[in-house]
Amino acid sequence: MNNPKPVENKNNQAFAVSANHPLAVEAGMDVLKKGGNAADAAVAVSYVLAVVEPFGSGLGGGGAAIVLQDGKAMSYDYKEIAPYSGETPEIQAGIPGFVKGIEKLHEDYGSLEMSELMEPAIKLAKEGFEADQYLVDRLQAASYRISKSSASPFFNEDTVIKVGETIKQPELAETLERVKENGAKDFYEGEMATELSQALGVEKSDFQRYEVEKEPPVESTVFGYRIFSAPPPLGGTTLEQILKLAEMFDLKNIEPDQADFPHSLGEFIKVAYEKRLDTVADPRYFSKDMDKLVTDSYIESLKEDLDLSDLPSDVLLEDSTADKKGYDNTTHFVIADREGTMISATHSLGNFFGSGTMINGMFINNSLSHFSTNENSLNKKEPGKRPRSHSSPMILASDEKLIGIGSPGGKRIPMILSQVLLRHIVYGEELQEAIDAPRFIIEGNKIYVEETMSDDIIGELSQRGYDVYIKENPFFYGGVQALVVDEENNQVYGGADRRRIGTWDAKNEH
């Protein structure tokens, strides 16, 4: 599916989906065409992604979503948690939140039957789909840690399937059928909860006690937009801090295609990332005031930690196994419906394919590796606690535009999204142009750049003291998916990252 042109939002009847896989976009659009709303489409998209992009998300993982409806925003955190029993599975698996989170979104906003919305995923699991290059590449990269006996749909004996082969997942189809028939109740309280808890070596009560966290999002104002993003322990606070620092230092006076852009933005990123180590964690486990972290006065206080001289600063950006090893996989989608509701959601298994272990046809997460290895950290592992995450689903709203955006990328997500957003909302680049632009990733004094970065910028960064590395791996730089409802020009359009196989679609149908 090629990315289409913007569609006219005639009579406010336009609707759209942007996701990391074309089959997920197709499933979401089919739901919207039938009269379903954004939450209905989110169910279909989420479960289809679990089938066709099994390395990025699934029933064995979790996620987070921002919903904006009638001007009111709500955050849903259905990320994995540490078992309440105190047990730590050898594969570092947390109690999955995906199934309960999707059901909660549908319960609060959905209109069509859940069973109908799960059918596209069940059909794809039963009848199969063609393996794409993207999936095959991920399988080859992770094959050494995937249990091939349990993940047989993806291997011919010990060899990764080839591009174009049909992948059928009968065991996953059976699990999906059980969820369709019995809902989240079976997954968290019934026979399936018994099976999963025994397989993971935790208590069934660990599943029974799982709850979705529903609360107002982190909200601030920057560059004329109200921003709604995921609250701690998720990454929205960090991303908003980066954007507000960019506004405070008038970054619009710096050209995005000059070395000053990655240097200055890199310093904002470093300060925000360093501060998160002392301020961002599961708020149920300590008494810090999270709401103040995006206030103007707090952002002003961060200025003393900034060094915008030509020399790069070096700060600690990571304190968990996941960050140190660079676990970087999630998936993202955005949906906009006829009623003006928008959902921006990021789902994950932790690393690519999570732990690499399959149970009942689903890959199981390894998200407990996102807890700090430092016992004095706010992010240390405790029973029932959610580990810190960089997932940053976001919605921005102004009088003229509504923007939903997010990306995979692990610890790099706020870095990736800040670059794209600044190019679009500050420098006026078209959304797709901003997504396509060369990216950089800061890690201490090192800066990784895409091969499309100009030689002049690379040379100047080197002169300033950076160790510059050209890194060609497209997965390293995320996979941004976005939608825009443009009130000023009466259009709806999207953006999709060519670094992966994401796409988007929009229609105006009565």
Coordinates of C-alpha atoms in Angstrom, one line a residue:
M1 CA 0.0 0.0 0.0
N2 CA 1.5 3.3 -1.1
N3 CA 1.0 6.3 1.2
P4 CA -1.9 8.2 -0.3
K5 CA -2.5 11.9 -0.6
P6 CA -4.3 14.0 2.0
V7 CA -8.1 13.6 1.9
E8 CA -10.6 16.4 2.3
N9 CA -12.3 16.3 5.7
K10 CA -15.7 17.1 4.1
N11 CA -18.5 17.3 6.6
N12 CA -16.0 16.0 9.2
Q13 CA -16.4 12.5 7.7
A14 CA -12.8 11.7 7.1
F15 CA -11.1 8.9 9.0
A16 CA -7.5 7.5 9.0
V17 CA -5.1 4.9 10.3
S18 CA -1.3 5.0 10.5
A19 CA 0.5 1.9 11.6
N20 CA 3.8 -0.1 11.3
H21 CA 2.3 -2.8 9.1
P22 CA 0.0 -2.5 6.0
L23 CA -2.2 -5.3 7.1
A24 CA -2.9 -3.5 10.4
V25 CA -3.8 -0.3 8.5
E26 CA -6.1 -2.3 6.2
A27 CA -7.9 -3.9 9.2
G28 CA -8.4 -0.6 11.0
M29 CA -9.7 1.1 7.9
D30 CA -12.2 -1.7 7.3
V31 CA -13.6 -1.2 10.8
L32 CA -13.9 2.6 10.3
K33 CA -15.6 2.1 6.9
K34 CA -18.2 -0.1 8.6
G35 CA -19.0 2.7 11.0
G36 CA -16.8 1.7 13.8
N37 CA -15.0 4.3 15.9
A38 CA -11.3 4.8 16.8
A39 CA -11.5 2.4 19.8
D40 CA -13.1 -0.3 17.6
A41 CA -10.3 0.2 15.0
A42 CA -7.7 0.1 17.8
V43 CA -8.8 -3.4 18.8
A44 CA -8.5 -4.7 15.2
V45 CA -5.2 -2.9 14.6
S46 CA -3.7 -4.1 17.9
Y47 CA -4.6 -7.8 17.4
V48 CA -3.5 -7.8 13.8
L49 CA -0.2 -6.3 14.7
A50 CA 0.2 -9.1 17.3
V51 CA -0.1 -11.6 14.4
V52 CA 1.8 -10.1 11.6
E53 CA 4.4 -8.2 13.6
P54 CA 5.1 -10.7 16.4
F55 CA 8.5 -9.2 17.3
G56 CA 7.0 -5.9 18.2
S57 CA 3.9 -6.5 20.3
G58 CA 1.4 -9.1 21.3
L59 CA -0.7 -10.7 23.9
G60 CA 2.4 -11.6 25.9
G61 CA 3.3 -7.9 26.3
G62 CA 1.8 -4.6 27.1
G63 CA 1.3 -1.0 25.9
A64 CA 0.1 2.5 26.5
A65 CA -2.4 4.8 24.7
I66 CA -3.5 8.4 24.7
V67 CA -7.2 9.0 23.8
L68 CA -8.5 12.4 22.9
Q69 CA -12.2 12.7 22.6
D70 CA -14.3 15.9 22.7
G71 CA -11.3 17.9 23.8
K72 CA -10.7 15.6 26.9
A73 CA -7.6 13.4 27.0
M74 CA -7.0 10.2 28.9
S75 CA -4.0 8.0 29.3
Y76 CA -4.1 4.2 29.5
D77 CA -1.1 2.3 30.9
Y78 CA -1.4 -1.5 30.3
K79 CA 2.4 -2.1 30.4
E80 CA 3.7 -5.2 32.2
I81 CA 4.2 -5.3 35.9
A82 CA 6.5 -7.2 38.3
P83 CA 4.7 -10.2 39.9
Y84 CA 3.1 -9.3 43.2
S85 CA 4.3 -12.6 44.6
G86 CA 7.9 -11.4 44.3
E87 CA 8.8 -14.1 41.9
T88 CA 11.1 -13.2 39.0
P89 CA 10.7 -15.5 36.0
E90 CA 14.0 -16.6 34.5
I91 CA 13.1 -14.9 31.2
Q92 CA 12.5 -11.6 33.0
A93 CA 8.8 -11.6 32.0
G94 CA 6.4 -9.2 33.6
I95 CA 2.7 -9.9 33.9
P96 CA 1.3 -9.0 30.5
G97 CA -1.2 -6.1 30.2
F98 CA -2.1 -6.2 26.5
V99 CA -5.3 -8.2 26.7
K100 CA -6.8 -6.3 29.6
G101 CA -5.7 -2.9 28.2
I102 CA -7.3 -3.4 24.8
E103 CA -10.5 -4.7 26.5
K104 CA -10.5 -1.6 28.7
L105 CA -10.1 0.8 25.8
H106 CA -13.0 -1.0 24.1
E107 CA -15.1 -1.0 27.2
D108 CA -14.7 2.8 27.6
Y109 CA -15.1 3.9 24.0
G110 CA -15.9 1.0 21.7
S111 CA -19.2 0.5 19.8
L112 CA -18.9 -2.7 17.8
E113 CA -18.7 -6.2 19.2
M114 CA -15.3 -7.2 20.4
S115 CA -15.7 -10.7 18.8
E116 CA -16.2 -9.0 15.4
L117 CA -13.2 -6.8 15.8
M118 CA -10.9 -9.7 16.6
E119 CA -11.9 -11.7 13.5
P120 CA -9.2 -10.2 11.1
A121 CA -6.4 -11.2 13.4
I122 CA -7.9 -14.7 13.9
K123 CA -8.2 -15.2 10.2
L124 CA -4.6 -14.1 9.6
A125 CA -3.4 -16.4 12.3
K126 CA -5.3 -19.4 10.9
E127 CA -5.0 -18.8 7.1
G128 CA -1.6 -17.1 7.2
F129 CA 0.1 -14.2 5.6
E130 CA 3.2 -13.7 3.5
A131 CA 6.5 -13.2 5.4
D132 CA 8.0 -9.8 4.5
Q133 CA 11.6 -8.9 4.4
Y134 CA 11.2 -6.8 7.6
L135 CA 10.0 -9.8 9.6
V136 CA 12.6 -12.2 8.1
D137 CA 15.4 -9.7 9.0
R138 CA 14.1 -9.5 12.6
L139 CA 13.9 -13.3 12.9
Q140 CA 17.5 -13.7 11.6
A141 CA 18.8 -11.1 14.0
A142 CA 17.1 -12.7 17.0
S143 CA 17.1 -16.4 16.0
Y144 CA 19.9 -17.3 18.5
R145 CA 17.6 -16.5 21.4
I146 CA 14.3 -17.7 20.1
S147 CA 13.0 -21.1 21.3
K148 CA 12.6 -22.7 17.9
S149 CA 10.6 -25.6 19.2
S150 CA 7.8 -23.3 20.5
A151 CA 8.2 -20.8 17.6
S152 CA 7.9 -23.4 14.8
P153 CA 5.7 -21.2 12.5
F154 CA 8.7 -19.0 11.9
F155 CA 11.3 -21.7 11.2
N156 CA 11.9 -24.5 8.8
E157 CA 13.5 -26.8 11.3
D158 CA 16.4 -24.5 12.5
T159 CA 16.3 -22.2 9.5
V160 CA 14.4 -18.9 9.4
I161 CA 11.5 -18.9 6.9
K162 CA 12.0 -17.1 3.6
V163 CA 10.4 -13.9 2.3
G164 CA 7.1 -14.8 0.6
E165 CA 6.5 -18.0 2.6
T166 CA 3.1 -18.2 4.2
I167 CA 3.1 -18.1 8.0
K168 CA 0.3 -19.9 9.8
Q169 CA 0.0 -19.7 13.6
P170 CA -2.7 -22.2 14.7
E171 CA -1.7 -22.1 18.4
L172 CA -2.0 -18.3 18.4
A173 CA -5.3 -18.6 16.5
E174 CA -6.6 -20.9 19.3
T175 CA -5.5 -18.4 22.0
L176 CA -7.2 -15.5 20.1
E177 CA -10.4 -17.6 19.8
R178 CA -10.3 -18.1 23.6
V179 CA -9.9 -14.4 24.2
K180 CA -12.7 -13.7 21.7
E181 CA -15.0 -16.1 23.5
N182 CA -14.1 -15.5 27.1
G183 CA -12.5 -12.0 27.1
A184 CA -9.8 -10.9 29.5
K185 CA -11.4 -12.7 32.4
D186 CA -10.0 -16.1 31.2
F187 CA -6.6 -14.6 30.5
Y188 CA -6.3 -13.1 34.0
E189 CA -8.6 -15.2 36.2
G190 CA -9.5 -18.4 34.4
E191 CA -7.9 -21.5 32.8
M192 CA -5.5 -19.4 30.6
A193 CA -4.2 -17.6 33.7
T194 CA -3.5 -20.9 35.3
E195 CA -1.6 -22.1 32.2
L196 CA 0.4 -18.9 31.9
S197 CA 1.3 -18.5 35.6
Q198 CA 2.5 -22.2 35.8
A199 CA 4.6 -21.7 32.6
L200 CA 6.2 -18.5 34.0
G201 CA 6.7 -19.8 37.5
V202 CA 4.6 -17.2 39.2
E203 CA 1.3 -17.2 41.2
K204 CA -2.1 -17.2 39.5
S205 CA -2.9 -14.3 41.8
D206 CA -0.2 -12.3 40.0
F207 CA -2.5 -12.3 36.9
Q208 CA -5.7 -11.8 39.0
R209 CA -4.3 -8.7 40.6
Y210 CA -3.3 -7.0 37.3
E211 CA -5.0 -3.6 36.7
V212 CA -4.9 -1.1 33.8
E213 CA -3.8 2.3 35.0
K214 CA -6.2 5.0 33.7
E215 CA -5.4 8.6 34.5
P216 CA -5.0 12.1 32.9
P217 CA -2.0 12.4 30.7
V218 CA 1.0 14.6 31.2
E219 CA -0.1 17.9 29.8
S220 CA 1.8 21.0 28.9
T221 CA 1.8 23.8 26.3
V222 CA 4.7 24.2 23.8
F223 CA 5.0 26.0 20.5
G224 CA 1.3 26.8 20.5
Y225 CA 0.2 23.2 21.0
R226 CA -1.4 21.5 24.0
I227 CA 0.5 18.3 24.4
F228 CA -0.9 15.1 25.9
S229 CA 1.5 12.3 26.6
A230 CA 2.0 9.2 28.7
P231 CA 2.7 9.9 32.4
P232 CA 5.5 8.1 34.5
P233 CA 6.8 5.5 34.4
L234 CA 6.4 6.0 30.7
G235 CA 8.4 8.4 28.5
G236 CA 6.0 11.3 28.0
T237 CA 7.5 13.5 30.7
T238 CA 11.0 13.3 29.1
L239 CA 9.7 14.1 25.6
E240 CA 7.8 17.1 26.8
Q241 CA 10.8 18.4 28.7
I242 CA 12.9 18.2 25.6
L243 CA 10.4 20.1 23.6
K244 CA 9.9 22.8 26.2
L245 CA 13.7 23.3 26.5
A246 CA 13.8 23.7 22.8
E247 CA 11.1 26.4 23.0
M248 CA 12.8 28.1 26.0
F249 CA 16.1 28.4 24.1
D250 CA 14.3 29.6 20.9
L251 CA 15.6 26.7 18.8
K252 CA 13.5 28.0 15.9
N253 CA 16.4 30.4 15.2
I254 CA 18.7 27.4 14.5
E255 CA 18.4 25.8 11.1
P256 CA 17.6 22.1 11.3
D257 CA 20.2 21.2 8.6
Q258 CA 23.1 22.8 10.5
A259 CA 25.3 21.2 13.1
D260 CA 23.9 23.5 15.8
F261 CA 20.6 21.6 15.6
P262 CA 21.9 18.1 16.7
H263 CA 24.3 19.8 19.1
S264 CA 21.7 21.9 20.9
L265 CA 18.9 19.4 20.8
G266 CA 21.4 16.8 21.9
E267 CA 22.1 18.8 25.1
F268 CA 18.4 19.2 25.8
I269 CA 18.0 15.4 25.4
K270 CA 20.9 14.7 27.7
V271 CA 19.6 16.9 30.5
A272 CA 16.1 15.4 30.3
Y273 CA 17.4 11.9 30.2
E274 CA 19.7 12.5 33.2
K275 CA 16.8 14.0 35.2
R276 CA 14.5 11.1 34.5
L277 CA 16.8 8.8 36.5
D278 CA 15.9 10.8 39.7
T279 CA 12.3 11.7 38.9
V280 CA 10.6 9.2 36.7
A281 CA 9.4 5.8 37.9
D282 CA 6.1 4.1 38.9
P283 CA 4.5 6.9 41.0
R284 CA 2.7 4.5 43.2
Y285 CA 6.0 3.5 44.8
F286 CA 7.4 6.9 45.9
S287 CA 6.2 10.4 46.9
K288 CA 7.7 12.7 44.3
D289 CA 5.4 15.3 42.7
M290 CA 5.2 14.1 39.1
D291 CA 3.0 17.0 37.9
K292 CA 5.6 19.6 38.4
L293 CA 8.1 18.0 35.9
V294 CA 6.7 19.8 32.9
T295 CA 5.9 23.1 34.5
D296 CA 7.6 26.3 33.1
S297 CA 9.3 26.8 36.5
Y298 CA 10.7 23.3 36.5
I299 CA 11.9 23.6 32.9
E300 CA 13.5 26.9 33.9
S301 CA 15.4 25.2 36.7
L302 CA 16.9 22.7 34.1
K303 CA 18.8 25.6 32.4
E304 CA 21.6 25.5 34.9
D305 CA 22.4 21.9 33.9
L306 CA 22.7 22.9 30.2
D307 CA 26.0 23.4 28.5
L308 CA 25.5 24.8 24.9
S309 CA 29.2 25.4 24.3
D310 CA 30.8 23.7 21.3
L311 CA 32.1 20.8 23.5
P312 CA 29.7 17.9 24.0
S313 CA 28.8 16.9 27.5
D314 CA 28.8 13.3 28.8
V315 CA 26.1 12.2 31.1
L316 CA 24.7 8.8 32.2
L317 CA 21.6 8.0 30.1
E318 CA 20.9 4.4 31.3
D319 CA 20.6 2.4 34.4
S320 CA 18.7 -0.8 33.3
T321 CA 19.8 -3.9 31.5
A322 CA 17.3 -3.1 28.7
D323 CA 18.9 0.4 28.2
K324 CA 22.4 -0.9 28.4
K325 CA 21.8 -3.6 25.9
G326 CA 19.8 -1.3 23.6
Y327 CA 16.5 -3.2 23.6
D328 CA 14.6 -1.1 21.0
N329 CA 11.5 -2.7 19.8
T330 CA 7.9 -1.6 20.0
T331 CA 5.2 -0.8 17.5
H332 CA 3.0 2.3 17.1
F333 CA -0.3 3.2 15.5
V334 CA -2.5 6.3 15.4
I335 CA -6.3 6.3 14.5
A336 CA -8.6 9.2 13.8
D337 CA -12.4 8.6 13.4
R338 CA -15.3 10.6 12.0
E339 CA -16.3 11.8 15.4
G340 CA -13.0 13.5 15.9
T341 CA -11.6 11.0 18.4
M342 CA -7.9 10.2 18.1
I343 CA -6.0 7.3 19.7
S344 CA -2.2 7.2 19.7
A345 CA -0.8 3.9 21.1
T346 CA 2.5 2.2 21.6
H347 CA 2.8 -1.5 22.2
S348 CA 5.8 -3.6 23.1
L349 CA 7.3 -6.9 24.2
G350 CA 10.4 -5.3 25.6
N351 CA 13.1 -6.5 23.2
F352 CA 12.5 -7.9 19.7
F353 CA 10.3 -11.0 20.2
G354 CA 10.4 -10.2 24.0
S355 CA 12.1 -13.1 25.8
G356 CA 12.1 -15.2 22.7
T357 CA 9.9 -17.7 24.5
M358 CA 6.5 -18.7 23.2
I359 CA 3.6 -19.8 25.3
N360 CA 0.2 -20.7 23.8
G361 CA 1.4 -19.2 20.5
M362 CA 2.4 -15.8 21.8
F363 CA 5.8 -14.4 22.5
I364 CA 6.3 -13.5 26.1
N365 CA 7.9 -10.2 27.1
N366 CA 11.1 -9.6 28.9
S367 CA 10.1 -6.3 30.4
L368 CA 11.4 -6.8 33.9
S369 CA 14.8 -6.0 32.3
H370 CA 13.7 -2.4 32.2
F371 CA 14.1 -2.1 36.0
S372 CA 17.2 -0.5 37.3
T373 CA 20.2 -2.6 38.2
N374 CA 20.9 -0.1 41.0
E375 CA 19.1 -1.0 44.2
N376 CA 19.0 2.6 45.3
S377 CA 17.1 3.7 42.2
L378 CA 13.5 4.9 42.1
N379 CA 13.2 2.3 39.3
K380 CA 14.3 -0.7 41.3
K381 CA 12.2 -3.8 41.0
E382 CA 9.4 -4.2 43.6
P383 CA 6.3 -6.4 43.7
G384 CA 3.5 -5.1 41.5
K385 CA 5.6 -2.3 40.1
R386 CA 5.8 -1.1 36.5
P387 CA 9.3 -0.6 35.2
R388 CA 10.4 2.7 33.6
S389 CA 9.7 2.8 29.9
H390 CA 10.5 5.2 27.1
S391 CA 7.2 4.6 25.3
S392 CA 5.8 8.0 24.4
P393 CA 2.5 7.9 22.6
M394 CA 1.5 11.5 22.1
I395 CA -1.3 13.8 20.8
L396 CA -0.8 17.5 20.1
A397 CA -3.7 19.9 19.7
S398 CA -4.0 23.5 18.5
D399 CA -6.8 25.5 17.0
E400 CA -5.6 24.5 13.5
K401 CA -4.2 20.9 14.0
L402 CA -4.5 17.7 15.8
I403 CA -1.4 15.5 15.6
G404 CA -1.1 11.9 16.8
I405 CA 2.4 10.5 16.8
G406 CA 4.7 7.8 18.3
S407 CA 7.6 5.5 17.5
P408 CA 9.4 2.3 18.3
G409 CA 13.0 2.7 19.4
G410 CA 13.4 1.8 23.1
K411 CA 15.5 4.4 25.0
R412 CA 15.8 6.4 21.8
I413 CA 12.1 7.1 21.4
P414 CA 12.1 10.6 22.9
M415 CA 15.2 11.5 20.9
I416 CA 13.5 10.3 17.7
L417 CA 10.2 12.0 18.3
S418 CA 11.6 15.3 19.3
Q419 CA 13.5 15.6 16.1
V420 CA 10.5 14.8 13.9
L421 CA 8.1 17.0 15.9
L422 CA 10.5 20.0 15.9
R423 CA 11.0 19.7 12.1
H424 CA 7.2 19.7 11.6
I425 CA 5.8 22.1 14.1
V426 CA 8.7 24.6 14.4
Y427 CA 10.4 24.5 11.0
G428 CA 7.3 23.9 9.0
E429 CA 8.5 20.8 7.2
E430 CA 5.7 18.6 5.8
L431 CA 5.0 15.7 8.1
Q432 CA 6.4 13.0 5.7
E433 CA 9.5 15.2 5.0
A434 CA 10.1 15.5 8.8
I435 CA 9.8 11.8 9.2
D436 CA 12.2 11.1 6.2
A437 CA 14.9 13.6 7.4
P438 CA 18.2 12.2 8.6
R439 CA 18.2 11.4 12.3
F440 CA 20.9 11.4 15.0
I441 CA 21.2 9.5 18.2
I442 CA 23.2 10.9 21.2
E443 CA 24.9 8.5 23.6
G444 CA 27.3 10.5 25.8
N445 CA 30.0 11.9 23.6
K446 CA 29.1 9.6 20.8
I447 CA 26.6 10.7 18.1
Y448 CA 25.2 8.1 15.6
V449 CA 24.0 9.5 12.4
E450 CA 22.2 8.1 9.3
E451 CA 24.2 7.8 6.1
T452 CA 22.0 10.5 4.6
M453 CA 23.3 13.1 7.1
S454 CA 25.3 15.8 5.2
D455 CA 29.1 15.6 5.2
D456 CA 29.2 19.2 6.4
I457 CA 27.2 18.4 9.5
I458 CA 29.3 15.3 10.2
G459 CA 32.5 17.2 9.8
E460 CA 31.5 20.1 12.0
L461 CA 30.3 17.7 14.8
S462 CA 33.6 16.0 14.7
Q463 CA 35.4 19.3 15.0
R464 CA 33.4 20.1 18.1
G465 CA 34.6 16.9 19.8
Y466 CA 31.9 14.4 19.0
D467 CA 32.8 10.8 18.1
V468 CA 30.6 10.6 15.1
Y469 CA 29.5 7.2 13.8
I470 CA 27.6 6.5 10.6
K471 CA 25.1 3.7 11.5
E472 CA 23.2 2.3 8.6
N473 CA 20.8 0.1 10.5
P474 CA 17.3 1.7 9.9
F475 CA 15.7 -0.1 12.9
F476 CA 18.1 1.9 15.2
Y477 CA 16.3 5.1 14.3
G478 CA 12.8 4.1 15.1
G479 CA 9.7 3.8 13.0
V480 CA 7.5 7.0 13.4
Q481 CA 3.8 6.7 12.6
A482 CA 1.6 9.8 12.7
L483 CA -1.7 11.3 11.6
V484 CA -2.8 15.0 11.3
V485 CA -6.3 16.4 11.3
D486 CA -5.7 19.8 9.7
E487 CA -8.6 22.0 10.5
E488 CA -7.1 25.0 8.8
N489 CA -6.9 23.3 5.4
N490 CA -9.8 20.9 6.0
Q491 CA -7.6 17.8 5.4
V492 CA -6.7 14.6 7.1
Y493 CA -3.3 13.0 6.3
G494 CA -0.6 10.8 7.7
G495 CA 3.0 10.0 7.8
A496 CA 4.8 6.7 7.8
D497 CA 8.4 5.7 8.4
R498 CA 10.2 4.2 5.4
R499 CA 12.8 2.8 7.8
R500 CA 10.3 0.1 8.5
I501 CA 7.2 -1.0 6.5
G502 CA 4.8 1.4 8.1
T503 CA 2.1 3.1 6.0
W504 CA -1.1 5.1 6.4
D505 CA -4.5 5.5 4.8
A506 CA -7.3 8.0 4.9
K507 CA -10.8 8.1 3.4
N508 CA -13.9 10.3 3.4
E509 CA -16.9 8.1 3.2
H510 CA -20.4 8.5 4.5

